[in-house]
PDB file of C-alpha atoms and ligand atoms in Angstrom:
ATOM      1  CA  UNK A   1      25.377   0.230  13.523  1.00  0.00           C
ATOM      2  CA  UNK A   2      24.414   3.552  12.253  1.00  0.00           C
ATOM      3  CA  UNK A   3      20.850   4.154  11.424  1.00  0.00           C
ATOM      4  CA  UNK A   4      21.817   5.321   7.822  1.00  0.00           C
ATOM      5  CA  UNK A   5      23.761   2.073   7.531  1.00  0.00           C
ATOM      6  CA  UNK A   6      20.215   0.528   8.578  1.00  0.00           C
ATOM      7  CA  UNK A   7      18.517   2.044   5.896  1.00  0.00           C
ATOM      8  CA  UNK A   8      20.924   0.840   3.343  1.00  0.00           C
ATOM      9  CA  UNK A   9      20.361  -2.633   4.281  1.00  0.00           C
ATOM     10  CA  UNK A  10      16.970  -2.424   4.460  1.00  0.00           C
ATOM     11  CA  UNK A  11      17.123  -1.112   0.745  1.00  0.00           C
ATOM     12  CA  UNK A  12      18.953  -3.664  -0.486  1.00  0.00           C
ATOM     13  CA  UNK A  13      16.195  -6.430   1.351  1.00  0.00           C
ATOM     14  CA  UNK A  14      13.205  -5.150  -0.054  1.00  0.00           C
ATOM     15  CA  UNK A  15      15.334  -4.840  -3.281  1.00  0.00           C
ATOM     16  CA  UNK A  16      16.074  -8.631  -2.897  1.00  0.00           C
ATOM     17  CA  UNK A  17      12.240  -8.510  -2.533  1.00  0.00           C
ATOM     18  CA  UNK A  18      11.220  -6.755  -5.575  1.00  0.00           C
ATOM     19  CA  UNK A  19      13.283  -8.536  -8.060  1.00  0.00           C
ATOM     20  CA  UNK A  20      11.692 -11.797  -6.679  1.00  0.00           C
ATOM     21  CA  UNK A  21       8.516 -10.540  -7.219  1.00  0.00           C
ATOM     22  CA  UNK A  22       6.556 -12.296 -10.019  1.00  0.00           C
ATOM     23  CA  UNK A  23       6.194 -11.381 -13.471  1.00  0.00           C
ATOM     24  CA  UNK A  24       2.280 -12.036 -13.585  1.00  0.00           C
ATOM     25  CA  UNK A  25       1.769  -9.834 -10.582  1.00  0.00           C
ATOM     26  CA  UNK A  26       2.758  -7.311 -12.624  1.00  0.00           C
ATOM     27  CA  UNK A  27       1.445  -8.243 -15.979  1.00  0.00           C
ATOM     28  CA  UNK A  28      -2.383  -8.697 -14.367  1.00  0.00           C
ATOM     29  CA  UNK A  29      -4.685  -5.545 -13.589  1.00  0.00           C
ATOM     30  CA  UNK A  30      -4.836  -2.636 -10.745  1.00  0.00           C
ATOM     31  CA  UNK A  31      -6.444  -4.362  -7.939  1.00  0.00           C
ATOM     32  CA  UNK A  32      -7.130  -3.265  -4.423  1.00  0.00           C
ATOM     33  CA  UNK A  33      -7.348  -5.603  -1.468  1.00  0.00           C
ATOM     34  CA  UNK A  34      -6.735  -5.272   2.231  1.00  0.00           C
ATOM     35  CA  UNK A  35      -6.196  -9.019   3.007  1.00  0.00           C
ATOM     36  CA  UNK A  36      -3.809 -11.733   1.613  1.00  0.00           C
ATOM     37  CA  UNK A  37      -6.475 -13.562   0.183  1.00  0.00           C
ATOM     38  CA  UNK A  38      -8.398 -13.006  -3.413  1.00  0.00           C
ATOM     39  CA  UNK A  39     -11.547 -11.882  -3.256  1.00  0.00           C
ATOM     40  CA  UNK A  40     -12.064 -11.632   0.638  1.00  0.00           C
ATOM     41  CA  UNK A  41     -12.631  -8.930   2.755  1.00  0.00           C
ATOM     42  CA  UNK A  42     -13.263  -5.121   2.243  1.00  0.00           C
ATOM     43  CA  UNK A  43     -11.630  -3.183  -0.744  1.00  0.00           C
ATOM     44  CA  UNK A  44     -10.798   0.243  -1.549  1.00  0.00           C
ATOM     45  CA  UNK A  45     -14.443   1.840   0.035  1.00  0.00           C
ATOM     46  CA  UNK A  46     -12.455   1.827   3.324  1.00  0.00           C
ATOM     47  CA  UNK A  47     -11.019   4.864   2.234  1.00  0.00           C
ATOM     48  CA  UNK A  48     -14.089   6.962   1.085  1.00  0.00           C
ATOM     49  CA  UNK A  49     -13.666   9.181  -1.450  1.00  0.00           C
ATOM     50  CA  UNK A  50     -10.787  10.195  -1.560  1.00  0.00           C
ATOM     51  CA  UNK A  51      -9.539  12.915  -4.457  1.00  0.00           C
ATOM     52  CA  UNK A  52      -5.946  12.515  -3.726  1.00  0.00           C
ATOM     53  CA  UNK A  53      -3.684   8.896  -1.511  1.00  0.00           C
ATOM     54  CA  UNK A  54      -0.435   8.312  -0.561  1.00  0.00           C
ATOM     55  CA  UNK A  55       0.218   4.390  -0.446  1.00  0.00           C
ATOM     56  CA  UNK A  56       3.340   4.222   1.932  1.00  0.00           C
ATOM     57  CA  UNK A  57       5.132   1.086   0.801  1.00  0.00           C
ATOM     58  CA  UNK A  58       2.882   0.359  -2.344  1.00  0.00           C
ATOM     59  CA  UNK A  59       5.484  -2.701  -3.742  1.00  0.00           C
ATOM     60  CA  UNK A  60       3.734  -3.728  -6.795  1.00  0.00           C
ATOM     61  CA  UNK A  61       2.044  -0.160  -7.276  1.00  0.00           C
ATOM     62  CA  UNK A  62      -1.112  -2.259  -8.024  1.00  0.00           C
ATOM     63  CA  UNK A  63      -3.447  -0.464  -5.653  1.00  0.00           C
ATOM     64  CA  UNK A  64      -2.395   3.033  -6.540  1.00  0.00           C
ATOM     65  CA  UNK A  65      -3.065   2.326  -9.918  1.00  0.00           C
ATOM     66  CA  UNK A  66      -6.349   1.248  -9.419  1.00  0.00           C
ATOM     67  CA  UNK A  67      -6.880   5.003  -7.593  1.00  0.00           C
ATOM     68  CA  UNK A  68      -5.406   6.452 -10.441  1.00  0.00           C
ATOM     69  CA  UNK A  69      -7.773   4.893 -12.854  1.00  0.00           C
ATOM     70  CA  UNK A  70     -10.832   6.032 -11.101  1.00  0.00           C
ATOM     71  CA  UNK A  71      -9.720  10.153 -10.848  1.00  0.00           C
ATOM     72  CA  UNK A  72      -7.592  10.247  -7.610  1.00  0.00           C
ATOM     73  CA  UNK A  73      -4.316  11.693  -7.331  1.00  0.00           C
ATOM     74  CA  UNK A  74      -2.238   8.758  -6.317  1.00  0.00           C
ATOM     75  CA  UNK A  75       0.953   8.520  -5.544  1.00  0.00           C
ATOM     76  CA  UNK A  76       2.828   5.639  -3.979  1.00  0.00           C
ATOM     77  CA  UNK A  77       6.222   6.084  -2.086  1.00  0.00           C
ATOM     78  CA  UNK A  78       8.452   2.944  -1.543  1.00  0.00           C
ATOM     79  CA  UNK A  79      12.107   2.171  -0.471  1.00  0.00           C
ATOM     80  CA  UNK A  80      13.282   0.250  -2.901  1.00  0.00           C
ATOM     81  CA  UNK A  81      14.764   1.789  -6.247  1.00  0.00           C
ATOM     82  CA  UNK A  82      14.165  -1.900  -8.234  1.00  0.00           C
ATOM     83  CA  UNK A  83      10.633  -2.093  -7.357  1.00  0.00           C
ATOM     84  CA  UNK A  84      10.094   1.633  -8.228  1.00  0.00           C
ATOM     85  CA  UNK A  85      11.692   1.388 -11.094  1.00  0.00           C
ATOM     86  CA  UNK A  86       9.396  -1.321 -12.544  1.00  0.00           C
ATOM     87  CA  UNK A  87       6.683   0.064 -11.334  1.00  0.00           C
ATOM     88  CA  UNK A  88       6.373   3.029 -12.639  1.00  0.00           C
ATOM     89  CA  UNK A  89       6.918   1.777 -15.945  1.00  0.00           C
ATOM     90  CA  UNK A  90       4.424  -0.662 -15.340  1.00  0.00           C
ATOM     91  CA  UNK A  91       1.636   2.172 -14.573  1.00  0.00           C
ATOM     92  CA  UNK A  92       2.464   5.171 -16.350  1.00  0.00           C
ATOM     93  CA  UNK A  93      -0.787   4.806 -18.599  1.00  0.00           C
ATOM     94  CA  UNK A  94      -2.952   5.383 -15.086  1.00  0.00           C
ATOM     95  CA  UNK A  95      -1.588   8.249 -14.058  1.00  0.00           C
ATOM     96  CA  UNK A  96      -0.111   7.125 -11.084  1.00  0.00           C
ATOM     97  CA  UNK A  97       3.070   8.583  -9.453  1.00  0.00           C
ATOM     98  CA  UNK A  98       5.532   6.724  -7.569  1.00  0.00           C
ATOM     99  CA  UNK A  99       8.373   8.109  -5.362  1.00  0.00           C
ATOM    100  CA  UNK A 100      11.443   6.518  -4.112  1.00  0.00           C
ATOM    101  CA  UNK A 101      12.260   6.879  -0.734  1.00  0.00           C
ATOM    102  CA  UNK A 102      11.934   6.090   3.114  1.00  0.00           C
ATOM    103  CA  UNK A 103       9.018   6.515   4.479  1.00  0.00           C
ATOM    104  CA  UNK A 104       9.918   8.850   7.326  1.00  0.00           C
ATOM    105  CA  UNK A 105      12.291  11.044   5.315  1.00  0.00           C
ATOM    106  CA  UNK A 106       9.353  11.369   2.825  1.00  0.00           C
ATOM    107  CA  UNK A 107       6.803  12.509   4.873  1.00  0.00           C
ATOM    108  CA  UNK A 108       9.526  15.058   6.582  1.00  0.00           C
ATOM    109  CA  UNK A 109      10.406  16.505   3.272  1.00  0.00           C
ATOM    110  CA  UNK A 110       7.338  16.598   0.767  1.00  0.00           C
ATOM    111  CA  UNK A 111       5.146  19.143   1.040  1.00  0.00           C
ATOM    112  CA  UNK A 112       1.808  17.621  -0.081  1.00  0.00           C
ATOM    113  CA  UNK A 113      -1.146  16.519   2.055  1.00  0.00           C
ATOM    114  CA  UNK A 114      -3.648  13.794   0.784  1.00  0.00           C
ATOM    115  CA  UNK A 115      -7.236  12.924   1.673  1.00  0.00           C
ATOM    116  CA  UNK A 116      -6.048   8.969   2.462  1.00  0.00           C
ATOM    117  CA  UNK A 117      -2.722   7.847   3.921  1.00  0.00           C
ATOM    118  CA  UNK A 118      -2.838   3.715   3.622  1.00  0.00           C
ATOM    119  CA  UNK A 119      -0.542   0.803   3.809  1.00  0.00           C
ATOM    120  CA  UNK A 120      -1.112  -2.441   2.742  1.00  0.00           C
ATOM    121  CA  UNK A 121       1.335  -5.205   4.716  1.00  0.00           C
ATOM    122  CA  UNK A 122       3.320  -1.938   3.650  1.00  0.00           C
ATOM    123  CA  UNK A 123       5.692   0.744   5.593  1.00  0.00           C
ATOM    124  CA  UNK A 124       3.196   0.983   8.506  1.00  0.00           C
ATOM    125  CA  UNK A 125       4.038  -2.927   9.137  1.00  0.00           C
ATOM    126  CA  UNK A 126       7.798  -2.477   8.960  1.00  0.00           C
ATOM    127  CA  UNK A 127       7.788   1.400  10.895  1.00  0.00           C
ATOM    128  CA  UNK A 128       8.572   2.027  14.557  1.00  0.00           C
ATOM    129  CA  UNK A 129       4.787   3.692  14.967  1.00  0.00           C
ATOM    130  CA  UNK A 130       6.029   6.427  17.012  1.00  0.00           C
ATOM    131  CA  UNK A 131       7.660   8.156  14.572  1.00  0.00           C
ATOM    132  CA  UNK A 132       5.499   7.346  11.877  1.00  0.00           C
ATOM    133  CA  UNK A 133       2.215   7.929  13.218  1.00  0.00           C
ATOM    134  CA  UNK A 134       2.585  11.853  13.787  1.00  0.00           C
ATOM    135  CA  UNK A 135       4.130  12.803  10.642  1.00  0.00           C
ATOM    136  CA  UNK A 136       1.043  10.737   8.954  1.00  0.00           C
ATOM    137  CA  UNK A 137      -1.550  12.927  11.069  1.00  0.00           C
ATOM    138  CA  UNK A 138       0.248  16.090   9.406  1.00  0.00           C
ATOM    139  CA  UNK A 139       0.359  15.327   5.632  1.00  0.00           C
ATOM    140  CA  UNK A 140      -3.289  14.222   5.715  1.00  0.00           C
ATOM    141  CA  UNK A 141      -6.612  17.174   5.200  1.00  0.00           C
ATOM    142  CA  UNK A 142      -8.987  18.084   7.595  1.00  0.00           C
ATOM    143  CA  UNK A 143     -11.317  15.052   8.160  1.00  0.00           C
ATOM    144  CA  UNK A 144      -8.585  12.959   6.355  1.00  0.00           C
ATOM    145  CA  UNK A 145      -8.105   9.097   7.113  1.00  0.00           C
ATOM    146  CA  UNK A 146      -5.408   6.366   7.522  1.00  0.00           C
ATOM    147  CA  UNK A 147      -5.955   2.468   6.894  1.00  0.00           C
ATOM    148  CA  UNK A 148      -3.763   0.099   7.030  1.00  0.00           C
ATOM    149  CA  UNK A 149      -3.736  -3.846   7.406  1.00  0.00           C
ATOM    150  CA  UNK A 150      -1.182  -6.483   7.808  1.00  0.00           C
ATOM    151  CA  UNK A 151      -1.070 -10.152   9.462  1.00  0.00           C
ATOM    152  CA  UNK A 152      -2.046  -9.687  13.546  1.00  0.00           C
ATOM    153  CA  UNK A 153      -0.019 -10.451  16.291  1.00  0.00           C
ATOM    154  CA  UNK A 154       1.201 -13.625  17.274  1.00  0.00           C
ATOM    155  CA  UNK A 155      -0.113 -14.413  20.276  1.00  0.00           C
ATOM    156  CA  UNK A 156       2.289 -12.645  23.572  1.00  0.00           C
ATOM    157  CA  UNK A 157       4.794 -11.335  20.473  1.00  0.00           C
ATOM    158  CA  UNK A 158       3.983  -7.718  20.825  1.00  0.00           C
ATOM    159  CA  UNK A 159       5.813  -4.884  19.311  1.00  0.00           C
ATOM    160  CA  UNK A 160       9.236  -4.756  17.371  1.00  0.00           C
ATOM    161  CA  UNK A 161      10.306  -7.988  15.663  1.00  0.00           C
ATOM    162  CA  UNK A 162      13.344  -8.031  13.942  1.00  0.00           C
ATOM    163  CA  UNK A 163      13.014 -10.423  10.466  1.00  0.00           C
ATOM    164  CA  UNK A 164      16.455 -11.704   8.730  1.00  0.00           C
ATOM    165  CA  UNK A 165      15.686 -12.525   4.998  1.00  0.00           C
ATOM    166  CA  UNK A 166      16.535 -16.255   3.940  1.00  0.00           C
ATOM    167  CA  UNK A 167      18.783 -18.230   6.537  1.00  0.00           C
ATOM    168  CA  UNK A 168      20.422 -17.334   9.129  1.00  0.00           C
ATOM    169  CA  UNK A 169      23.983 -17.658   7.451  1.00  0.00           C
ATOM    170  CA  UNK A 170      25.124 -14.663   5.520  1.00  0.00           C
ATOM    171  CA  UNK A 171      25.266 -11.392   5.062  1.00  0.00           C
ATOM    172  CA  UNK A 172      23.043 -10.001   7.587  1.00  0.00           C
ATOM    173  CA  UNK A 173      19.943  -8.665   5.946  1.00  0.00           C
ATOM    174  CA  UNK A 174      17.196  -7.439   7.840  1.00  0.00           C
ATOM    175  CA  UNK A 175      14.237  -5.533   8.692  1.00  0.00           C
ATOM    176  CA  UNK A 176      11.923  -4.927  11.631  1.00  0.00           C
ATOM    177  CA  UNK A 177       8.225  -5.323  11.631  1.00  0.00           C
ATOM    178  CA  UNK A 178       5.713  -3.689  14.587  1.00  0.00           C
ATOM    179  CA  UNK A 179       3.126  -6.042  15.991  1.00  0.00           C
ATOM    180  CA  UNK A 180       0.421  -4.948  18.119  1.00  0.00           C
ATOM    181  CA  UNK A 181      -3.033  -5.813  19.321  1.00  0.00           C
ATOM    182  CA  UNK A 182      -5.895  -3.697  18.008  1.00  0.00           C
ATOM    183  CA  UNK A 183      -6.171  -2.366  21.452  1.00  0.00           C
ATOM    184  CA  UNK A 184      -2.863  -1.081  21.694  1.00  0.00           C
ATOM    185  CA  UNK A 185      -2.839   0.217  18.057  1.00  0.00           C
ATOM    186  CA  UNK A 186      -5.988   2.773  19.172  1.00  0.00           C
ATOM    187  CA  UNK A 187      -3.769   3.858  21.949  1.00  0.00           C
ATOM    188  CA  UNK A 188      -0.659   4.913  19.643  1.00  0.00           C
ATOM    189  CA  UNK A 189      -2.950   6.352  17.176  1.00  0.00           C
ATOM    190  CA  UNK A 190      -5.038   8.595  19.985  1.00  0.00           C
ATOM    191  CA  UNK A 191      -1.273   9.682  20.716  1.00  0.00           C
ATOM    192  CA  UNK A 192      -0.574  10.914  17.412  1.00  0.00           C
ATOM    193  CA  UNK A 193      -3.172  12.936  16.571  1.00  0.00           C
ATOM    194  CA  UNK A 194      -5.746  10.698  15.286  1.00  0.00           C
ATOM    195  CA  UNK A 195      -9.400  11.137  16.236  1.00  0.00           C
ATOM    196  CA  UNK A 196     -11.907   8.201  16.010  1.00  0.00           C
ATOM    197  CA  UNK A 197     -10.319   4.971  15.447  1.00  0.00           C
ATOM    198  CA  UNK A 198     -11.364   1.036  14.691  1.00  0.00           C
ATOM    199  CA  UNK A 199      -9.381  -1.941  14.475  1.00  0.00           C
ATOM    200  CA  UNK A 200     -10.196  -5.531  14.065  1.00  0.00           C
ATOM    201  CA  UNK A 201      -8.611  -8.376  12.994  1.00  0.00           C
ATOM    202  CA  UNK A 202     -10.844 -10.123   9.925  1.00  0.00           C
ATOM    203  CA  UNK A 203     -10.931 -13.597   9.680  1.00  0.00           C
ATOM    204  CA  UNK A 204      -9.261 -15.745   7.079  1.00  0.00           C
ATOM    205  CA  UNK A 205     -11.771 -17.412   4.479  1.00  0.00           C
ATOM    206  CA  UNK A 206     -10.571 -20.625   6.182  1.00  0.00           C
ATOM    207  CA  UNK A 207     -10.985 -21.485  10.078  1.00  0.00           C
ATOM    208  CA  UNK A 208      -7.413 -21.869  11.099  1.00  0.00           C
ATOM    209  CA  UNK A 209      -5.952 -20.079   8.684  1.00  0.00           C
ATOM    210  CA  UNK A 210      -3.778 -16.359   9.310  1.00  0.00           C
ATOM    211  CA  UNK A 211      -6.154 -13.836   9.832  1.00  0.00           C
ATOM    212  CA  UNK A 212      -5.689  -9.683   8.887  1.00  0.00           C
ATOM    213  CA  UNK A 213      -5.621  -6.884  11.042  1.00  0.00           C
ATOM    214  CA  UNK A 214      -7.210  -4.081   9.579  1.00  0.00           C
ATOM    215  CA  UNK A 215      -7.043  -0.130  11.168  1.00  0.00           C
ATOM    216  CA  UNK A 216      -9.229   2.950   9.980  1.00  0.00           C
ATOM    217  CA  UNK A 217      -8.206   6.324  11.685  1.00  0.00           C
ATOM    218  CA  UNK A 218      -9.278   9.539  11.345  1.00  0.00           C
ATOM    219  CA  UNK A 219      -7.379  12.661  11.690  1.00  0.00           C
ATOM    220  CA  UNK A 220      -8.229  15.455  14.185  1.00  0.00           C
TER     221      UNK A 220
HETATM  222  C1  SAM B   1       5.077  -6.597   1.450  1.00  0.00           C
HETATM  223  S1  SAM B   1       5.430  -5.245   0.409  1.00  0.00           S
HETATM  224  C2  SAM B   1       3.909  -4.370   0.210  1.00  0.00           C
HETATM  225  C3  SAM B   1       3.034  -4.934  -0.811  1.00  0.00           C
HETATM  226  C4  SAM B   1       2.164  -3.927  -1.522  1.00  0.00           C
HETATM  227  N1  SAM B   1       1.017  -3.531  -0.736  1.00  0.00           N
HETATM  228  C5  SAM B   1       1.731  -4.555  -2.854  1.00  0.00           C
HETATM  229  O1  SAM B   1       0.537  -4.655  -3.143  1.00  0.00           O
HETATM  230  O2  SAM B   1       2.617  -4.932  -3.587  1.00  0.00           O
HETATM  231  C6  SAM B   1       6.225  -4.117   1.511  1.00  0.00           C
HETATM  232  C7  SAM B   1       6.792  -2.923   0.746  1.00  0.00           C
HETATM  233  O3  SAM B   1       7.122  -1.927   1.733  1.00  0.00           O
HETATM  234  C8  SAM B   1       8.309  -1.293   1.305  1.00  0.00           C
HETATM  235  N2  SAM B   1       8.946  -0.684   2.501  1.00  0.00           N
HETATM  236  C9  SAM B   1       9.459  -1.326   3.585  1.00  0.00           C
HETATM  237  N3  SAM B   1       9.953  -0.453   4.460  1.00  0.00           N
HETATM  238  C10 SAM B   1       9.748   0.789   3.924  1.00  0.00           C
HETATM  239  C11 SAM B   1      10.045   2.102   4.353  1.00  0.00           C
HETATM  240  N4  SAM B   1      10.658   2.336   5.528  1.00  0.00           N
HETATM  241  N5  SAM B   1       9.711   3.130   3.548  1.00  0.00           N
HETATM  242  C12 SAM B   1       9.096   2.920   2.341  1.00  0.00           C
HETATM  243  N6  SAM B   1       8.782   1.689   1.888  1.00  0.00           N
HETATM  244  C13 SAM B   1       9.105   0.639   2.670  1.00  0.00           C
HETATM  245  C14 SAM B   1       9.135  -2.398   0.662  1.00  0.00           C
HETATM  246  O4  SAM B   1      10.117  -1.929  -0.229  1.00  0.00           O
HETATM  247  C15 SAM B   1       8.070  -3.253  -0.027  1.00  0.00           C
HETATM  248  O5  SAM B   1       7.914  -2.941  -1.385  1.00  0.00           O
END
């Protein structure tokens, strides 16, 4: 299988994915939240102070409009033309941009470098981090930073994981997601260009319950 013929059927997943998306995730305001659960953990002061934020997989848009609102140039880019397409309807009124598009060929072509790079259970999940990593490091300023969170490892399942959508009869739609330890992310990131580096994984608001890994890089 080609890797173009990858890409198409990746599209068409995460288009599956955005037309299943809820209504009233749409319809409620810009919010900005690293973890999976309301109210819990650190919000957008992870990225300082940004004047200008690329959201790399930004689904519901919801976080780049909340940049937008306060003054930053925001601009999310995400794969799927459905979810785009809502989206930017959905946000004009901030100011927000979106972009449709891979996230590698994106950050090959465009010409524009931000102050934050971030991904929330976004493109940095679903990215082989080898390829992605350095062409982050070069569209971000001087002093510029990259977060990112999604769910952490499961336990001895380390790096790619391939993810069918639905059953496992069908046509064969799926995706890969990249799933390291916080150790092993500092290591890929010191590779690529970044400079100091943290990762954790935050606990859930409920002992027992799926945790978030959550990684703050800077460039240089
Ligand atoms: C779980 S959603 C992210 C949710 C998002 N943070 C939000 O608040 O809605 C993952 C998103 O990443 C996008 N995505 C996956 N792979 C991508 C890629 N290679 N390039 C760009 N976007 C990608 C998908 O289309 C999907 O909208």
């Amino acid at each position: 299988m080609s890797a173009r013929h990858d890409m198409d059927v990746e599209r068409e997943l995460w288009n599956t994915y955005a037309e299943s998306t809820k209504r009233d995730v749409l319809d409620g305001e810009p919010v900005f939240r690293w973890t999976q659960y309301a109210g819990h953990g650190p919000g957008v002061e992870l990225l300082g102070e940004p004047r200008s934020a690329l959201e790399v997989g930004c689904g519901t848009g919801r976080a780049v409009a909340l940049l937008a609102q306060r003054g930053v140039r925001a601009v999310g880019v995400d794969l799927s033309p459905a979810m785009v397409d809502r989206v930017a309807g959905r946000w004009r009124h901030t100011g927000a941009r979106f972009v449709c598009g891979g996230v590698l060929d994106h950050l090959r072509d465009c010409a524009e470098t931000y102050d934050a790079i971030y991904s929330i259970f976004g493109a940095v999940w679903f990215t082989d981090p080898v390829r992605l990593l350095p062409l982050i490091a070069k569209r971000l300023n001087p002093g510029g930073v990259l977060v990112f969170s999604h769910p952490p490892a499961i336990p001895g399942a380390y790096g790619p994981q391939g993810m069918y959508k639905g059953g496992f009869a069908g046509k064969a739609m799926f995706t890969y997601r990249y799933s390291y330890t916080p150790r092993k992310w500092l290591g890929l990131l010191g590779r690529s260009g970044f400079g100091q580096a943290e990762a954790e994984v935050l606990d859930a608001p409920e002992a027992g319950h799926i945790g978030t890994l959550v990684v703050r890089a800077t460039v240089g």
